[in-house]
Amino acid sequence: MNLIVAIIKPFKLEEVKEALAGIGVQGMTVTEVKGFGRQKGHTEVYRGSEYTVDFLPKVKVEIVVADEMVAKVTAAVVQSAKTGKIGDGKVFVLPLDEAVRIRTGEQGAIAL
Amino acid sequence: MNLIVAIIKPFKLEEVKEALAGIGVQGMTVTEVKGFGRQKGHTEVYRGSEYTVDFLPKVKVEIVVADEMVAKVTAAVVQSAKTGKIGDGKVFVLPLDEAVRIRTGEQGAIAL
Amino acid sequence: MNLIVAIIKPFKLEEVKEALAGIGVQGMTVTEVKGFGRQKGHTEVYRGSEYTVDFLPKVKVEIVVADEMVAKVTAAVVQSAKTGKIGDGKVFVLPLDEAVRIRTGEQGAIAL
Amino acid sequence: MALILLIRWASFTMSLPISIVRRTIWLCLAVVLCSLPVLAEDAVPSMDQRVAALEAYVTNTNPGSSLTGVPGPGHNGWMMTSSALVLFMTLPGLALFYGGLVRRKNVLSVLAQCLGIAGLVTILWWAVGYSLVFGQSFKGVGIGRFFGGTEFLFLRGVTSAPNTAYAFWVSQNVFAMYQLMFAIITPALIVGAIAERMKFSAILSFVTLWMLIVYFPLAHMIWGATGLMNGAANAGAGITAIDFAGGTVVHMSSGWSALILCLIIGPRIGFGREKMAPHSMVLCMVGTGMLWVGWYGFNAGSAVAADGIAANAFMTTTLATAVASFTWGMIERIFRGHASILGFCSGAVAGLVVITPATGFVSSTGAVIIGLIAGSVPYFFVTTVKAKFGYDDALDTFGVHAVGGTMGAFLTGLFATGAVNSNLTSGAALKNGLAKLVTEGGLWHEQLKAIILTLFLAVVATFVLAHVVKMVVGLRPAPEIERQGLDLMEHGEEGYIE
Amino acid sequence: MALILLIRWASFTMSLPISIVRRTIWLCLAVVLCSLPVLAEDAVPSMDQRVAALEAYVTNTNPGSSLTGVPGPGHNGWMMTSSALVLFMTLPGLALFYGGLVRRKNVLSVLAQCLGIAGLVTILWWAVGYSLVFGQSFKGVGIGRFFGGTEFLFLRGVTSAPNTAYAFWVSQNVFAMYQLMFAIITPALIVGAIAERMKFSAILSFVTLWMLIVYFPLAHMIWGATGLMNGAANAGAGITAIDFAGGTVVHMSSGWSALILCLIIGPRIGFGREKMAPHSMVLCMVGTGMLWVGWYGFNAGSAVAADGIAANAFMTTTLATAVASFTWGMIERIFRGHASILGFCSGAVAGLVVITPATGFVSSTGAVIIGLIAGSVPYFFVTTVKAKFGYDDALDTFGVHAVGGTMGAFLTGLFATGAVNSNLTSGAALKNGLAKLVTEGGLWHEQLKAIILTLFLAVVATFVLAHVVKMVVGLRPAPEIERQGLDLMEHGEEGYIE
Amino acid sequence: MALILLIRWASFTMSLPISIVRRTIWLCLAVVLCSLPVLAEDAVPSMDQRVAALEAYVTNTNPGSSLTGVPGPGHNGWMMTSSALVLFMTLPGLALFYGGLVRRKNVLSVLAQCLGIAGLVTILWWAVGYSLVFGQSFKGVGIGRFFGGTEFLFLRGVTSAPNTAYAFWVSQNVFAMYQLMFAIITPALIVGAIAERMKFSAILSFVTLWMLIVYFPLAHMIWGATGLMNGAANAGAGITAIDFAGGTVVHMSSGWSALILCLIIGPRIGFGREKMAPHSMVLCMVGTGMLWVGWYGFNAGSAVAADGIAANAFMTTTLATAVASFTWGMIERIFRGHASILGFCSGAVAGLVVITPATGFVSSTGAVIIGLIAGSVPYFFVTTVKAKFGYDDALDTFGVHAVGGTMGAFLTGLFATGAVNSNLTSGAALKNGLAKLVTEGGLWHEQLKAIILTLFLAVVATFVLAHVVKMVVGLRPAPEIERQGLDLMEHGEEGYIE
Ligand SMILES: Nc1ncnc2c1ncn2[C@@H]1O[C@H](COP(=O)(O)OP(=O)(O)O)[C@@H](O)[C@H]1O
Ligand SMILES: Nc1ncnc2c1ncn2[C@@H]1O[C@H](COP(=O)(O)OP(=O)(O)O)[C@@H](O)[C@H]1O
Ligand SMILES: Nc1ncnc2c1ncn2[C@@H]1O[C@H](COP(=O)(O)OP(=O)(O)O)[C@@H](O)[C@H]1O
């Protein structure tokens, strides 16, 4: 099993979710995060004070999938999250040792 | 060492924390997340507009433990987070290469 | 490649960011989290009711780096995030299988 | 008399030589002209009466025979302002004060309860409430001591002309709306004790019954012209108690009912184990500020005039509130190490509650003393007593409103003085003995009677009504609903969306 | 007359024996003394006139020859209070009501629009607006039915003395500011329909033109002393319609313009696909409470006096609003399973809107009926109709204000009664035929004419002006800006920072 | 005189035939009846005096011998409203305006400071403040120019009767509370400069001393009947300056003290490096709206009557504020590319500040000009000047209140006109020379003197007092506390809990 971590633009979440559901992914976990990267932030001025905001709002999607799904899921995310503009984000794939469904205690790919 | 990631129902956090403390876990990191899974969301209607909310509030607990603790911790989480109803969440176990305590620079299991 | 996860004190974020930028890290993802650890929380009293708050605000910084950078990045984080007081946080290093830049589809270290 | 004058004059002119007659007619004309109002006094008021009526406008007394049925702009304007201020106390004042104190997942439920009660109570008030409280058609009959009458059902006949039984210069429709605002906030206060765990339908049902059985009779007894406990205005009052702006009617009734209801409904799931800290002390503080500001309408407005009694109420309200707020904060600082915002807010509200029955009756010194007491005794109740007995009075309706209202009603008996309010020593008060009690002491005895009657009515009625509602619609939502929050489950909305 | 009396008296005394003369002089003296003010009537007012003027203060009528040019404290105080209340409706009332309903990333844009409009409209009002609406120098000329005049440009001559064409006892400068607050909130209402997707510069440009072409003429036609549709006060009104506090001028004009503008500008990116739920129902409810409270200034203040008409407006506003709020909530509960906070809030606002034109003209019973209608018909529009036609009236300005304002204008025709407002059956109303319509029925016919004219002006002008603005500055920001939120991109700030 | 008439008449009737006598008696009766008040003129006021007193109520002048010691409903009602409005400015207005501008972790500390100051200052005011400011027992003595007297200590003798030295028709207790609200908001303004980094105990200590040493004497000097700089009302004023609603007393004093205090306390940890953006521009805007609305009580209420002067103040306040808000926004748009919400809010507050001293003295044109200046000069200070000198005036108390108050005091000297306020050219102003300055020019000279004296007192006293407090209790919390936020560390609470 693998943990696929995708950092995407917030407004792309809905599309990514649908793309994933489309290829049979049944679960995912989403976190609001701030991203720092090549994409430039902006400047906010409050009266005299200027603040450069270089952390931009992003959404992190975590999906645990069986090994055979990794490529498919990665591709689906890349495709649905892409705008072609800077700051589109990344997909990271991490190895995973085990997964357990709390409700039933099932383990492995069946728990996903 | 391993990173144990548990996605649980928010109101179970206190119980899980106590269960973990009970078996000697000294640290953990908690994030508010939104989960998509088999558990059905609900519908919100604002005047004419209907929104299906399929991301439900969950809590992610991350615990780094020494290898020998993994099973025990996993079991403790599963037990304390379980309600038996759909949406109870998952426990994922990831391999971990290294851990460092920032304050002291200690490395490995001693840093946890 | 590795995923470096650092849990730090919130007000250290700016320094850590600068330290990382200083050694050539071009991207990172930041999440607000709550940490439970050796650092004592505080007690809040609202009228008659006393609540012990043992989850303290922390910031999680995730940086994916090529293997050769791991040590350097870890060191930079530890150095810049350190106050020497309890609760300074941890750095965890996880193995990473793959990284993709959504915008271009590039893979591997070049995607970071 | 004017007519007789005219006739006499006519017969007198008959007996005079024509030239004198002709010329005297001029005199007569002059006299008649300038005394015209006098001559027609049966029909139109005399100059003196007209001026007296205008003076009565300034001094808020009976206009007599001129300007009757007309509201006075200064008084009417102030009472419209006051009515708006009292509504502001509930919407959004109390809604925010309470809403800030609950958990995030239940904030909307509190707002919905306040809004729902506002609508429901308005309909009740329009249909029967105003008439049952401020009517007089039951006068003389035994029930007249507990209910007003039927003449104003559906606000029939409630026009812009003043109802002089309650105010010489304020339009009755404004008076009716002003009192409606009190009728709205009182049941809304109860919500604090059972916050986060009572079904919306159960609340609306309970409030409907409670208004009919507890509030309307109580309000009539204390404020109705023929009310049993209306010492200040009913010459035939059985209990010569006084309550300027609602220590018994509003705060005791809601506070004690709240206690009973919260005992019957039981504590929130997780009470004592989970963190149930206020989700937004900012909202709570905003609500406090609005309550304080709006309370000027509540207290100074209860003079039903922009007169000196209102002015005194304005001063005592300010002093008691500020002193109580500061006292509560300083007690915390001494015993806990820091003054909390919730402490300052609680103190302010406690001060407002305790001064309420006394506000138009006590001096500045009395107000400061009341402020000191208000800032300390409820503190003891919401911290020590509640912790000791373990009832889940979620937002301290009992600790602040029942305790404060009861104390206030009693302290009014000690500090009330005719020096700031002549109604205590004249008119009805002379006839029913109140004046004697105020001057010679002993008013506290009557106040105690009113306290006991109020407490008794509130407690017994709530006990019965809560059980009725429990049987018919049920009091609590399913545990799963309570867990997830009433906002989503009972109202289908979330308070905040990121 | 007094002089003639004196002369006659003198000639009469000539012809009498000396003793009688001497003694009669005493009589004369007494008479003269007490009628002295009469004698000097050309110079100073008589006692009767002085008292009559004081009575006129109480009854809000013409002071006559005494106390002229002086405001009356009760009325002036109430109107200053009312003006502040109406400003409170916009800042922060409407800003919060609307601000809470948009998404988090656009909350500030709504606040900025309200603030910007407040500043812009004040300047327009000061320079030309007040004069064009309430001046009379165009009287007699054809244009005088649509615009007032030029005598008050830059508020020249607008002092603390009352302009008796509009109020006997309220300072004209207060009246001008009171009406300014209406001029501010009206365009701010439009913002609801095009929220989250219109350029700030486009909004300010559109509002500038819209005020000149739509609001000023409309306000003059309905409320100006020489206005075409001012049935209640213009004896020469062409259309004898009535609108107490702005059903046509404020709600219809903004609501219908909003619909056209939102059709021209098109739906928000993602409309119908993405979740666009209100980011803070708490703010929305706070705004609702403020709107309700402030609306008392709007409606009862529209009597431009603290008199019985204001009192009646206060009552009807309260009843209609509470009933409408409760009705909407209960409809939801029946058809959807739960009463939402947005439902209660929408109902309250709808009630306020619909009662607005009627508030000073209808009885309590009329108000309750209007409340029932207000709580149900707009519900149907914002749910079923909007869903059916698919226009993106983001915050339901059309569904609530256009529909509500139109209904209200019409219902006023059915429920208005001279019993609560004598202006409907006296003075100008007698001359222009309104009195007859009110007494004998048929007013709804005139109301319909006013509705059609208002609708026509709003729709056509908005259509043209929106296209002009589109060509010159453009209506919408770049899609990327809309995506990221107007707060950051148009105003350089974020609403909330963690 | 009436008596003499009667006697003469009696002796005259003796010498007439009985029939004439009898018949003439009727005439006499008529005459006597209508002149009855005249007869009793020594004991009770004459009809003319009674009517004159009633007219005095309308025109807000001296009631003379009738209706003395009685408040007038229109004035009293408006002043109670105004007092409530001014309290609303602080609680929750200013608390939100400032609270929104700090970081999330310090929001409650600002609220606590406002609440704590409200309680503390009330107690000071009750005990000594009112007496020291508005008493007159020191009159004649040298100190009488700086402090009032001791007759009102503990509000002794402050009843509902008007104190005619300050208002003919407003209850003194209401006046005392109205002025209390000013005394509360002034030190609360200071908090803006040292936000996020001053110990709560230090703030309360500093404020206590500052009220005694700076505020009370300053308020007496400007507004006290025997005050040194009270040009408008003290015939023996040494400096014939004018300050309608507190440009010097409130804004200059707080603003300059704030600057000194923030220099002494030093910048926040991380200032200039870390992001210290407002955590909630929404709260800030809500606070702005409330400040604006409440400021009508502050400015128009400063007429201490609902008269034409109040009316003028209402107008000028509206115009200056709206113009300044729009100006600031447009300057930003031109120089920065976008108009920010903070810009509109800052402009509005600046407009309110600058018009404050002038509001009851200038015309609409003056107000618009003042608005333009108010929207631009403070902009320059809070952006360029602050950035240049690098002091950490956290929420711009100096940039807005000190700069604005100083400018306002000066501009009042240029724009004040007797045309809108006859007090400038009559009564005391005639005696002390103010009238001449107003008519012939040169008032700005006196205003400058008042500015310098105020500035001097504020700066020197704050310098000394801040050091005293620093030595005794310390000014700043430990850095760790500042880092974690004052909410949790100083008040044991969090502003928002998820
Ligand atoms: N090395 C990295 N480690 C972790 N997160 C990263 C890394 N680089 C980028 N990110 C995340 O991806 C987001 C997008 O990256 P950015 O460099 O701005 O654009 P792009 O993805 O188009 O190259 C960042 O905002 C950040 O959240
Ligand atoms: N494949 C997955 N990857 C990541 N998170 C998942 C995955 N499946 C489920 N989750 C998380 O677990 C939560 C519970 O899952 P769900 O399918 O609703 O119920 P259950 O855990 O009872 O099977 C989800 O809300 C989501 O946060
Ligand atoms: N075993 C662990 N797993 C995950 N996170 C941990 C673990 N131990 C500590 N942390 C995180 O590190 C933070 C700091 O740890 P703490 O024990 O308080 O102090 P220190 O880092 O100085 O030892 C915690 O608040 C928590 O977020």
PDB file of C-alpha atoms and ligand atoms in Angstrom, chain A residues 3 25-30 62-65 101-103 111-112, chain B residues 7 33-40 56 58 85-90 92, ligand 2:
ATOM      1  CA  LEU A   3       0.112   6.927   0.886  1.00  0.00           C
ATOM      2  CA  VAL A  25     -11.149   5.601  -4.729  1.00  0.00           C
ATOM      3  CA  GLN A  26     -13.494   5.327  -1.799  1.00  0.00           C
ATOM      4  CA  GLY A  27     -11.796   7.427   0.783  1.00  0.00           C
ATOM      5  CA  MET A  28      -9.481  10.341   1.296  1.00  0.00           C
ATOM      6  CA  THR A  29      -8.528  12.832   3.945  1.00  0.00           C
ATOM      7  CA  VAL A  30      -8.228  16.527   3.297  1.00  0.00           C
ATOM      8  CA  GLU A  62      -4.117  12.149   1.416  1.00  0.00           C
ATOM      9  CA  ILE A  63      -5.180   8.930  -0.181  1.00  0.00           C
ATOM     10  CA  VAL A  64      -4.066   5.496   0.848  1.00  0.00           C
ATOM     11  CA  VAL A  65      -4.316   3.027  -1.956  1.00  0.00           C
ATOM     12  CA  ARG A 101     -10.193   0.099   9.667  1.00  0.00           C
ATOM     13  CA  ILE A 102     -11.095   1.148  13.191  1.00  0.00           C
ATOM     14  CA  ARG A 103     -14.739   0.149  12.959  1.00  0.00           C
ATOM     15  CA  ALA A 111      -9.419  -1.597   5.151  1.00  0.00           C
ATOM     16  CA  LEU A 112      -9.251   1.255   2.656  1.00  0.00           C
TER      17      LEU A 112
ATOM     18  CA  ILE B   7      -8.019   9.375  11.354  1.00  0.00           C
ATOM     19  CA  VAL B  33      -9.020  17.381   8.795  1.00  0.00           C
ATOM     20  CA  LYS B  34     -12.004  16.615   6.626  1.00  0.00           C
ATOM     21  CA  GLY B  35     -12.675  13.073   5.631  1.00  0.00           C
ATOM     22  CA  PHE B  36     -14.330  11.583   2.612  1.00  0.00           C
ATOM     23  CA  GLY B  37     -15.355   7.972   2.810  1.00  0.00           C
ATOM     24  CA  ARG B  38     -18.173   5.526   3.079  1.00  0.00           C
ATOM     25  CA  GLN B  39     -19.888   7.549   5.761  1.00  0.00           C
ATOM     26  CA  LYS B  40     -22.557   9.659   4.105  1.00  0.00           C
ATOM     27  CA  LEU B  56     -16.951  15.335   7.343  1.00  0.00           C
ATOM     28  CA  LYS B  58     -12.298  14.239  11.421  1.00  0.00           C
ATOM     29  CA  LYS B  85     -20.557   2.914  13.444  1.00  0.00           C
ATOM     30  CA  ILE B  86     -19.508   3.806   9.932  1.00  0.00           C
ATOM     31  CA  GLY B  87     -16.934   6.576   9.721  1.00  0.00           C
ATOM     32  CA  ASP B  88     -14.869   5.501  12.700  1.00  0.00           C
ATOM     33  CA  GLY B  89     -11.761   6.042  10.622  1.00  0.00           C
ATOM     34  CA  LYS B  90      -8.447   4.353   9.888  1.00  0.00           C
ATOM     35  CA  PHE B  92      -2.109   3.883   8.886  1.00  0.00           C
TER      36      PHE B  92
HETATM   37  N1  LIG G   2      -8.204   5.444   1.344  1.00  0.00           N
HETATM   38  C1  LIG G   2      -8.197   6.385   2.274  1.00  0.00           C
HETATM   39  N2  LIG G   2      -7.141   7.224   2.322  1.00  0.00           N
HETATM   40  C2  LIG G   2      -7.103   8.203   3.235  1.00  0.00           C
HETATM   41  N3  LIG G   2      -8.074   8.395   4.157  1.00  0.00           N
HETATM   42  C3  LIG G   2      -9.144   7.571   4.150  1.00  0.00           C
HETATM   43  C4  LIG G   2      -9.252   6.556   3.216  1.00  0.00           C
HETATM   44  N4  LIG G   2     -10.426   5.916   3.433  1.00  0.00           N
HETATM   45  C5  LIG G   2     -10.999   6.525   4.472  1.00  0.00           C
HETATM   46  N5  LIG G   2     -10.242   7.511   4.912  1.00  0.00           N
HETATM   47  C6  LIG G   2     -10.537   8.385   6.048  1.00  0.00           C
HETATM   48  O1  LIG G   2     -11.217   7.658   7.008  1.00  0.00           O
HETATM   49  C7  LIG G   2     -12.496   8.260   7.309  1.00  0.00           C
HETATM   50  C8  LIG G   2     -13.532   7.207   7.601  1.00  0.00           C
HETATM   51  O2  LIG G   2     -13.759   6.408   6.480  1.00  0.00           O
HETATM   52  P1  LIG G   2     -15.205   5.832   6.076  1.00  0.00           P
HETATM   53  O3  LIG G   2     -15.055   5.128   4.790  1.00  0.00           O
HETATM   54  O4  LIG G   2     -16.177   6.970   6.111  1.00  0.00           O
HETATM   55  O5  LIG G   2     -15.654   4.906   7.239  1.00  0.00           O
HETATM   56  P2  LIG G   2     -14.956   3.621   7.889  1.00  0.00           P
HETATM   57  O6  LIG G   2     -13.671   4.102   8.483  1.00  0.00           O
HETATM   58  O7  LIG G   2     -15.936   3.203   8.901  1.00  0.00           O
HETATM   59  O8  LIG G   2     -14.737   2.683   6.811  1.00  0.00           O
HETATM   60  C9  LIG G   2     -12.777   9.098   6.130  1.00  0.00           C
HETATM   61  O9  LIG G   2     -13.614  10.176   6.491  1.00  0.00           O
HETATM   62  C10 LIG G   2     -11.414   9.546   5.690  1.00  0.00           C
HETATM   63  O10 LIG G   2     -10.976  10.654   6.449  1.00  0.00           O
END
